[in-house]
PDB file of C-alpha atoms in Angstrom:
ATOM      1  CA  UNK A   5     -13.626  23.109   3.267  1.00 42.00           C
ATOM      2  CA  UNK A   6     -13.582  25.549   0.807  1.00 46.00           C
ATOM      3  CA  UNK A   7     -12.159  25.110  -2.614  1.00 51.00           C
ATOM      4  CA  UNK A   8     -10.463  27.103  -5.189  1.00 68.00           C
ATOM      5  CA  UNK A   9     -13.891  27.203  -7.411  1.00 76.00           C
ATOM      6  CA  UNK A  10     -11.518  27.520 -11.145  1.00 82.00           C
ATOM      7  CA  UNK A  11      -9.881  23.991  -9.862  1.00 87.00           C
ATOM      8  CA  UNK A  12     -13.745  22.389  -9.906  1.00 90.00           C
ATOM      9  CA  UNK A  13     -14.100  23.619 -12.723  1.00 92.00           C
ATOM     10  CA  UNK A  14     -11.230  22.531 -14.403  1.00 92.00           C
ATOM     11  CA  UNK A  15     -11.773  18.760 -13.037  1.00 95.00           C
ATOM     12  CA  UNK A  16     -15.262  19.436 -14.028  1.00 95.00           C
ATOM     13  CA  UNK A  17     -14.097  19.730 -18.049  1.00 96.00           C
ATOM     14  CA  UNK A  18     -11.348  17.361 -17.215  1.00 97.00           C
ATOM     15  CA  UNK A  19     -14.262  14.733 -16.718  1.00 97.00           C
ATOM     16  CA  UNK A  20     -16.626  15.673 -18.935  1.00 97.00           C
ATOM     17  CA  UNK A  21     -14.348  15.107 -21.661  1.00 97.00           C
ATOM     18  CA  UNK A  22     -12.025  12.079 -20.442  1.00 97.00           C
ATOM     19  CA  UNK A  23     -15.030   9.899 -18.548  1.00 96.00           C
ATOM     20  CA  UNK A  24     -18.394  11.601 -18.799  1.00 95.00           C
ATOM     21  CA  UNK A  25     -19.904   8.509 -17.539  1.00 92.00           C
ATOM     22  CA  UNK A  26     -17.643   7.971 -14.019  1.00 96.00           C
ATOM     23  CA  UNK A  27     -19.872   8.142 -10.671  1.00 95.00           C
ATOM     24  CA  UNK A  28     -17.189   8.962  -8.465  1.00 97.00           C
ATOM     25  CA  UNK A  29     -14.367  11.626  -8.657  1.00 97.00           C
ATOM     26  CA  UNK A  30     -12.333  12.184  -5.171  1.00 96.00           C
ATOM     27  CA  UNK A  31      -9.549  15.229  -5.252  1.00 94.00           C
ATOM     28  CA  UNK A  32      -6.725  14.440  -3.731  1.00 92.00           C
ATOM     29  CA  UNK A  33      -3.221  15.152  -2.815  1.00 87.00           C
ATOM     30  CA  UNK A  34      -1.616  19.042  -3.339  1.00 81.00           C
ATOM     31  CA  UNK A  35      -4.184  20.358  -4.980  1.00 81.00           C
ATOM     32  CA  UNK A  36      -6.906  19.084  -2.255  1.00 78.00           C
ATOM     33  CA  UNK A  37      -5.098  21.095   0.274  1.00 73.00           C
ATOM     34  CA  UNK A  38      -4.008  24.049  -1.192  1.00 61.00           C
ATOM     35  CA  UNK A  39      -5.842  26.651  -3.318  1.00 56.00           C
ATOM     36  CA  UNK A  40      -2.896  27.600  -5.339  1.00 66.00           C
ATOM     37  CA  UNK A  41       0.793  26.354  -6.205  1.00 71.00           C
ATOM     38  CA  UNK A  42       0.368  22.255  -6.483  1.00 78.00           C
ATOM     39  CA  UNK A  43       1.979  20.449  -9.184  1.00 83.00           C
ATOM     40  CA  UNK A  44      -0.507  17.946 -10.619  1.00 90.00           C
ATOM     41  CA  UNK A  45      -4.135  17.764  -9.923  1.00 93.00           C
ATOM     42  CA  UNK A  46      -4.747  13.944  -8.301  1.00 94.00           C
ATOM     43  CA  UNK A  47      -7.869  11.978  -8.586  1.00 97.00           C
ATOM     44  CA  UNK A  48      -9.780   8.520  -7.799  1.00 97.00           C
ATOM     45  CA  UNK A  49     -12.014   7.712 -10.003  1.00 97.00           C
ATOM     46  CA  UNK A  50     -14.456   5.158  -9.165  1.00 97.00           C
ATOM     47  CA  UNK A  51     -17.038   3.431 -11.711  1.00 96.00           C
ATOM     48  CA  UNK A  52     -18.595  -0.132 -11.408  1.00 94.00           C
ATOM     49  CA  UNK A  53     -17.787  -0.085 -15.276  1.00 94.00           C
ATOM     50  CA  UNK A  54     -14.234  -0.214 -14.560  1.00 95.00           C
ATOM     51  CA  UNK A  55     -12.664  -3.825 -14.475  1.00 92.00           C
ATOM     52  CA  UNK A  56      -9.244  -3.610 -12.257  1.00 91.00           C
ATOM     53  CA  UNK A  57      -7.299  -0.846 -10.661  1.00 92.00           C
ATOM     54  CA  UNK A  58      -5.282   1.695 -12.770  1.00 95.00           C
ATOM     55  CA  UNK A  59      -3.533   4.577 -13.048  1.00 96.00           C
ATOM     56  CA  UNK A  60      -2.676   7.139 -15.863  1.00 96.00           C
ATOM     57  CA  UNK A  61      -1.440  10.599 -16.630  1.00 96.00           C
ATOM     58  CA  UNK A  62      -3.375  13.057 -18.387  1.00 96.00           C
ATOM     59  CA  UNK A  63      -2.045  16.697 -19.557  1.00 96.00           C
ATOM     60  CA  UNK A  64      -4.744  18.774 -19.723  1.00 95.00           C
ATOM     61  CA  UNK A  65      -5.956  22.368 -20.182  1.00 90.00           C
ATOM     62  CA  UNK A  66      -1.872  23.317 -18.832  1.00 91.00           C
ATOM     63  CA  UNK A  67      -2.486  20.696 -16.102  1.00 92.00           C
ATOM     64  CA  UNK A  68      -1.165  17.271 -15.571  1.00 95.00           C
ATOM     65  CA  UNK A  69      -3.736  15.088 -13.703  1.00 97.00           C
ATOM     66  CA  UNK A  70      -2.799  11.909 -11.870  1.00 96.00           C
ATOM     67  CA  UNK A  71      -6.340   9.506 -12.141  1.00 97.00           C
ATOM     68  CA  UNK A  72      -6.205   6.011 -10.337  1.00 96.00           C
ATOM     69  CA  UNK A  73      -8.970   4.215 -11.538  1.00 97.00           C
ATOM     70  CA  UNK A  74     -11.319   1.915  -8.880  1.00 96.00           C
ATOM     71  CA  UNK A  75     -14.065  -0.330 -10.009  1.00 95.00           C
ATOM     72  CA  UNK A  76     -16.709   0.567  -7.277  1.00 94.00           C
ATOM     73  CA  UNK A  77     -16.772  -2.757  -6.193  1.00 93.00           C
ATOM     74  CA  UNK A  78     -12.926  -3.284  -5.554  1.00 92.00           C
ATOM     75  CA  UNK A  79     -12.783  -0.106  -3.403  1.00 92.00           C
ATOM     76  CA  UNK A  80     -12.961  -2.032  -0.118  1.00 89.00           C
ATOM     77  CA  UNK A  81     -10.436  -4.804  -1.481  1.00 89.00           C
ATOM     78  CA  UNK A  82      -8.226  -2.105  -2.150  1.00 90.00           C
ATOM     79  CA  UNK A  83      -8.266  -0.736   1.813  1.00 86.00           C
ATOM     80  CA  UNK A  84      -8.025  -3.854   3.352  1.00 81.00           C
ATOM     81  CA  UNK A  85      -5.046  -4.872   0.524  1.00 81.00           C
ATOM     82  CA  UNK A  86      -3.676  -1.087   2.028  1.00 80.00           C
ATOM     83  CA  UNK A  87      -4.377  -1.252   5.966  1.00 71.00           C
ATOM     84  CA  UNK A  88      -0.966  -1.731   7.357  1.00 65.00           C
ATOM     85  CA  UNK A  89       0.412   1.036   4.584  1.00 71.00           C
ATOM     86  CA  UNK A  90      -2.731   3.277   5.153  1.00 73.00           C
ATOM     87  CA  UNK A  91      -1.802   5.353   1.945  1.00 81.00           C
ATOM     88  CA  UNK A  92      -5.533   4.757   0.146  1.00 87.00           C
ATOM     89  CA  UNK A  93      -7.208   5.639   4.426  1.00 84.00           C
ATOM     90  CA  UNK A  94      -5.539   8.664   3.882  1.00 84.00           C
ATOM     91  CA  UNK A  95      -6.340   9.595   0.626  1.00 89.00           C
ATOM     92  CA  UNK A  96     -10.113   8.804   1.030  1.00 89.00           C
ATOM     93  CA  UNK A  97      -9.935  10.174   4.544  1.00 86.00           C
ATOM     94  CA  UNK A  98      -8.597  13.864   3.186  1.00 87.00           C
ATOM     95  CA  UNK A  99      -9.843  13.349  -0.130  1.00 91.00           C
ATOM     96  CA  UNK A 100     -12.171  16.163  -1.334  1.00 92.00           C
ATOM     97  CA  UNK A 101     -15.487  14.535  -3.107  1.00 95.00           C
ATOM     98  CA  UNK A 102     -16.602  16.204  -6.626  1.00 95.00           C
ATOM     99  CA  UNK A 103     -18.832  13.936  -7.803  1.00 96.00           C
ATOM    100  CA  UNK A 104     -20.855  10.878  -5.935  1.00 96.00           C
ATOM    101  CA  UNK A 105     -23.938   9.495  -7.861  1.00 96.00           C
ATOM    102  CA  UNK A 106     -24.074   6.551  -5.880  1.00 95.00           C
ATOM    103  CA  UNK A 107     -23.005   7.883  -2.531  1.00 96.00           C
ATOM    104  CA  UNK A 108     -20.498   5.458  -2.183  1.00 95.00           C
ATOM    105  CA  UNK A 109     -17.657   7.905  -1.800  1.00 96.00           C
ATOM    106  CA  UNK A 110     -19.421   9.649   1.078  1.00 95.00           C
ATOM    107  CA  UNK A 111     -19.860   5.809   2.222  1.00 94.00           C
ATOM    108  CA  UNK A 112     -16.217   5.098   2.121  1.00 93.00           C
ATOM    109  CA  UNK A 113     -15.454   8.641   3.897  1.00 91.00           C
ATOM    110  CA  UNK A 114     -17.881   7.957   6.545  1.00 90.00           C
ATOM    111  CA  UNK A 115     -16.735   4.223   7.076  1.00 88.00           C
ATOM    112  CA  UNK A 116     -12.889   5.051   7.823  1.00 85.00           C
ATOM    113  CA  UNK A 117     -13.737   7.842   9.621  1.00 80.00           C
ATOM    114  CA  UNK A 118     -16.056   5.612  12.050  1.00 82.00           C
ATOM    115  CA  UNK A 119     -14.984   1.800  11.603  1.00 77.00           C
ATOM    116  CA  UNK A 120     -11.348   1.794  10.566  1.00 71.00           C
ATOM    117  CA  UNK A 121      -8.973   0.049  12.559  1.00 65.00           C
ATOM    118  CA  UNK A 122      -6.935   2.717  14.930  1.00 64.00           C
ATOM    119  CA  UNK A 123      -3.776   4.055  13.488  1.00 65.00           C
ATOM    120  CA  UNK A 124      -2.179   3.464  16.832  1.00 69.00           C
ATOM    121  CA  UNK A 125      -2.643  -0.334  16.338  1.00 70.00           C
ATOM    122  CA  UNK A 126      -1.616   0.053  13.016  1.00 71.00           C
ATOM    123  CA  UNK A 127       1.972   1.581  13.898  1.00 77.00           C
ATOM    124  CA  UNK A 128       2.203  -0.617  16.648  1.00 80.00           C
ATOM    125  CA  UNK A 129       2.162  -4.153  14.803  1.00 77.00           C
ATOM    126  CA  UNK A 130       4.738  -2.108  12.087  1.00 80.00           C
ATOM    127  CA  UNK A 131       6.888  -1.112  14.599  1.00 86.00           C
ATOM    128  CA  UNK A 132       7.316  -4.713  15.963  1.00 89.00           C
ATOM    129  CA  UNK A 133       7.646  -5.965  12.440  1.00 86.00           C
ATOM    130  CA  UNK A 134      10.217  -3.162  11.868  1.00 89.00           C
ATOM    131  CA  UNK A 135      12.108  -4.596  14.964  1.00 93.00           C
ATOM    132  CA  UNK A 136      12.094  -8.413  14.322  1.00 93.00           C
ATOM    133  CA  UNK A 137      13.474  -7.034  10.753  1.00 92.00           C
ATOM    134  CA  UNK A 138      15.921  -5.162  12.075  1.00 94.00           C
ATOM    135  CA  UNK A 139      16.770  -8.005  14.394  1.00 93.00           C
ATOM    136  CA  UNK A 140      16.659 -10.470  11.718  1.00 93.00           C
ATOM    137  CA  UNK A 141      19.117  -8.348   9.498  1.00 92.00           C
ATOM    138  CA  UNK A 142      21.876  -7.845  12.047  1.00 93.00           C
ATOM    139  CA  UNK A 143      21.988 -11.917  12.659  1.00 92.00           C
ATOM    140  CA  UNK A 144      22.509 -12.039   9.175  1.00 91.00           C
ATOM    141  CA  UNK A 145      25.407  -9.638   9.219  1.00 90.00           C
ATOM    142  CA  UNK A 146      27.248 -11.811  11.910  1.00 92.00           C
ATOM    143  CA  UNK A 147      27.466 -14.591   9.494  1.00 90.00           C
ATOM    144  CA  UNK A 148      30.599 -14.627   7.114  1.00 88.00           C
ATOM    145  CA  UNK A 149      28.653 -14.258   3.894  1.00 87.00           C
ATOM    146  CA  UNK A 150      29.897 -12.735   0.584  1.00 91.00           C
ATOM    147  CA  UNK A 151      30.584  -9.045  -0.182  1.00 91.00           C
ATOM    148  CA  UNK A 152      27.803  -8.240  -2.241  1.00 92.00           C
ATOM    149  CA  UNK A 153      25.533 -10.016   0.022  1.00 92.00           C
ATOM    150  CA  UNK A 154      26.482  -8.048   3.092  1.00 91.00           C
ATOM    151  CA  UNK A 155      26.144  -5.205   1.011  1.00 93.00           C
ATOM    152  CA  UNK A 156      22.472  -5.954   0.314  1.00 93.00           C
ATOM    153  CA  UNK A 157      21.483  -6.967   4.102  1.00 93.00           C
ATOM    154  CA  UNK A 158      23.428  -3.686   4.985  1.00 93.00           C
ATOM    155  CA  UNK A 159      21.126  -1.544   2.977  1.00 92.00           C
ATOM    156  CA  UNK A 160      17.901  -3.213   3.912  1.00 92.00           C
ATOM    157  CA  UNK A 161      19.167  -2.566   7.733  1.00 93.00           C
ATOM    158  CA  UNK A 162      19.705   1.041   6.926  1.00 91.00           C
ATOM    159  CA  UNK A 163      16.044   0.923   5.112  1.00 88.00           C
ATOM    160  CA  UNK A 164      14.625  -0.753   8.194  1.00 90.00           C
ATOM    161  CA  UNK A 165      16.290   1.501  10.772  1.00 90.00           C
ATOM    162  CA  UNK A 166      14.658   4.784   9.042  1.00 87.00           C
ATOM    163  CA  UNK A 167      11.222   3.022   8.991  1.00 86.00           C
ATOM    164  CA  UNK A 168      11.644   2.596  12.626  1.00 89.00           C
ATOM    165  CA  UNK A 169      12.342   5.846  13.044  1.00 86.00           C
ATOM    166  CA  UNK A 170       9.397   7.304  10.851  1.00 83.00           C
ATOM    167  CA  UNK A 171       6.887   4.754  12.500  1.00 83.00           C
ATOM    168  CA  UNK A 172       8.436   6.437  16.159  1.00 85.00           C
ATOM    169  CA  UNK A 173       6.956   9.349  15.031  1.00 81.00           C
ATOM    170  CA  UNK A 174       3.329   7.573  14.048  1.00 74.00           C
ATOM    171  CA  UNK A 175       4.034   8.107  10.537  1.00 71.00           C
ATOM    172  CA  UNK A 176       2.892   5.162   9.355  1.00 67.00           C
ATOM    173  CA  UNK A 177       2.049   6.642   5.417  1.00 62.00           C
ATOM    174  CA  UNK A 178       5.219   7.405   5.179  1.00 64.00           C
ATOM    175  CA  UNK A 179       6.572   4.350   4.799  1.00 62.00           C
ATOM    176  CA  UNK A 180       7.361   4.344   1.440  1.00 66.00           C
ATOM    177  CA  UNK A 181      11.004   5.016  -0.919  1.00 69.00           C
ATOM    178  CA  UNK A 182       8.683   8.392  -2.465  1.00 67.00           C
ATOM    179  CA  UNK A 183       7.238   9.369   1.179  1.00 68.00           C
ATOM    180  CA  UNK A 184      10.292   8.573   2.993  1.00 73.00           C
ATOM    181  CA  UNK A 185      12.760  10.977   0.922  1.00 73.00           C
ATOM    182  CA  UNK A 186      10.592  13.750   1.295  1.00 71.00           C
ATOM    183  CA  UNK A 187       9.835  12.998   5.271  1.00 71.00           C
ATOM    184  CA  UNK A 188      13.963  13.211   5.823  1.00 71.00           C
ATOM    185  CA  UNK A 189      14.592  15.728   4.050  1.00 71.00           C
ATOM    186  CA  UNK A 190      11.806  17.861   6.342  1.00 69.00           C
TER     187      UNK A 190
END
């Protein structure tokens, strides 16, 4: 894959100045897949020196980066934390590597890509979750419970009923409020 070389180099001073020391820096996101018009420039950073998990947002040289933060040695907490959601398996699975002293990036990339569970098992067990959900929500309905109450089971139905539609299509990372806005509106 070929990238937009003044992008590298941009992350490239973006690092040097922010976390000279990181071993691992994973593009992400718009700016992985296009060469121009994205709106923030998203990274993973991964470092044993970091302690837990964060995130931040950096403006920079007229560009606002994204960085999550992974202690090298969380990284596989974090997927299996992730594996019914799948957002991180994507992001390391499309992610563009910049920097990998240790390898373990090109570890990670290699691991999903052979040993990760199947997406189709994946959106199968959410699907059947989806459903008992669903299920579970419209017994509730058929009890005489308060206004606001009904209200609230109402809107989870109407939240579980687009999931089910989403996971139909094998969409299972877009499961979220962020991913499934933009999905229906497509």
């Amino acid at each position: 894959m070929r990238k937009n070389i003044n992008i590298i180099h941009t992350i490239n001073d973006f690092i040097e100045k922010y976390y000279p020391e990181v071993n691992g820096v994973l593009l992400f996101g718009s700016a992985s897949f296009k060469l121009e018009d994205f709106q923030d420039i998203d990274l993973i950073l991964t470092d044993e020196k970091f302690s837990y998990t964060s995130k931040s947002s950096i403006n920079y040289s007229g560009n606002h980066f994204s960085v999550i933060k992974i202690s090298s040695y969380d990284i596989f907490n974090i997927l299996a934390e992730d594996y019914k959601k799948g957002i991180y398996k994507n992001i390391f699975e499309t992610g563009f590597i910049v920097k990998d002293e240790i390898k373990l990036l090109t570890f990670v990339k290699q691991y999903i890509n052979e040993n990760y569970p199947d997406d189709n098992k994946t959106v199968a067990y959410s699907i059947n979750k989806c459903v008992f959900k669903i299920n579970e929500a419209i017994n509730s309905l058929k009890r005489k419970l308060p206004l606001t109450e009904n209200f609230l089971i109402f809107s989870n139905l109407i939240s579980f009923l687009i999931d089910f539609i989403i996971l139909q299509d094998g969409k299972i990372n877009f499961v979220s409020s962020k991913h499934k806005s933009k999905y229906l509106h497509q």
